[in-house]
Steps between C-alpha positions, in 0.01 A plus 500: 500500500533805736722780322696506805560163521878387544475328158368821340723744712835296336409578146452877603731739296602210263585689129620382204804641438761544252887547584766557253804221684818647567647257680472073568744437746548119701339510799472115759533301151199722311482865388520877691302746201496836516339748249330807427133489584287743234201640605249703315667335163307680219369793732776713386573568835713198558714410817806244578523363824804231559382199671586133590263229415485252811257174518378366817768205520649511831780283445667729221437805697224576266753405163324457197496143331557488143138398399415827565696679263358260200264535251397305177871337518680833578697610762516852632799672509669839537328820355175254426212623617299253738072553604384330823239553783715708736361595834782748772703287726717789634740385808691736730846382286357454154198784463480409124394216473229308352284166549431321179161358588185342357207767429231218664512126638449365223743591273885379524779814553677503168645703247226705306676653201849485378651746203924446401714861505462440115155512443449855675370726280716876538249645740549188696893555477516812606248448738733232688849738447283809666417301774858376539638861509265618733608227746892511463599649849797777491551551927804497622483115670350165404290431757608730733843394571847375266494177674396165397202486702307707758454459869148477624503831761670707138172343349229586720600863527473563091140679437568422143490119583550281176639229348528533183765727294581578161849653406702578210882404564842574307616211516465160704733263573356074553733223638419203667575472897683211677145360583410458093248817514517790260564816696533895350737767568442842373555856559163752484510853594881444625403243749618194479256156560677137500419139525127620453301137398384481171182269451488601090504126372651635168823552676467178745790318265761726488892403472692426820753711595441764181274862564235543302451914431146595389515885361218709498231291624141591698485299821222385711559429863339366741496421880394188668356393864700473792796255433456207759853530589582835630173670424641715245256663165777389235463667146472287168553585136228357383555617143754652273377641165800586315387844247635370192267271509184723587573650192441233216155437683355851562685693164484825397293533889871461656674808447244712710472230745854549589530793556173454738716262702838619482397831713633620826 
């Protein structure tokens, strides 16, 4: 087979990979993941990239199915780490993200290696809560404006194009709309952001007609394609980590890791 075959050329830059999930959010019926990516792990030199893990399904929008995210009878979940054959799928809207693929034809794309938040040893821990720090985002605007979404020309004139954000807010507020979606109001950096769509399926059941106030919480956002409607980049909350609940998981790391976060 020629090396720069077709068949060969689709397998080029294909590395296993391992990312540290932040966030598992419903996407079409399946999953929308987003993590840290470590590189160089045990170089001592290591780097945290946030990405989103897409597949090739093009009638999720790339979603990724739940078979993916099992292994041995477990499911992956939030602050587990994940290790698949990733390969750069960057798009003008989403830059980060990243094909799960097969290494060759003849093996299936699946989940290589899965390890739980509780088997990490403390290197592995802090690891993770570095990574998370050196992500959270402290400008002035989510995604460039305080509105719930982001016209295409406002867009295509950032040079800092991305879609991915994490932030650490005050204090969020969750209700469900008159359409039976869970939808976020908050206040960050004395702006205020309402009816912003939450796609966290931990707060998908909430109480009618009741507010649901989340207090000191890291939150990942994210923005989406074009909405077929009016064309519109609409943000998502794709994940709200509350802190008092970091802090069973990643004790006595947690104290230093807030103050990491909690800067201007």
């Amino acid at each position: 087979m020629l090396v720069n075959s077709p068949v060969n050329q689709s397998y080029a830059h294909v590395i296993k990979t391992r990312v540290f999930i932040l966030a598992c959010s419903i996407k079409h019926g399946n999953y929308c993941v987003a993590g840290l990516r470590l590189a160089n792990e045990g170089s001592g030199n290591n780097s945290f990239e946030l990405i989103r893990l897409v597949t090739d399904d093009q009638n999720t929008d790339g979603a990724v199915s739940p078979d993916l995210l099992l292994k041995d009878g477990r499911t992956a979940g939030l602050f587990d780490s994940v290790e698949f054959y990733l390969k750069p799928a960057p798009s003008l809207i989403q830059p980060e993200n990243y094909l799960i693929q097969s290494p060759c034809d003849t093996q299936p794309v699946h989940l290589l290696n899965l390890k739980k938040v509780y088997e990490y040893s403390y290197n592995e821990k802090s690891l993770l809560l570095t990574g998370i720090a050196h992500n959270v985002m402290h400008s002035d605007y989510i995604f460039y404006n305080n509105d719930k979404y982001i016209a295409p020309e406002v867009l295509n004139q950032q040079l800092d194009k991305h879609s991915l954000e994490i932030r650490f807010i005050n204090r969020v507020e969750l209700y469900i709309n008159s359409n039976n979606r869970t939808r976020a109001r908050f206040v960050y950096k004395n702006r205020v952001y309402s009816s912003i769509s939450v796609t966290d399926p931990f707060y998908f059941n909430l109480p009618y007609n009741q507010t649901v106030a989340i207090n000191n919480c890291l939150a990942l956002f994210s923005i989406g394609q074009p909405f077929i409607v009016d064309g519109m980049h609409y943000k998502f909350l794709a994940c709200i980590i509350p802190i008092e609940n970091i802090a069973p998981l990643f004790s006595p790391l947690f104290d230093n890791f807030i103050k990491m976060i909690s800067c201007d």
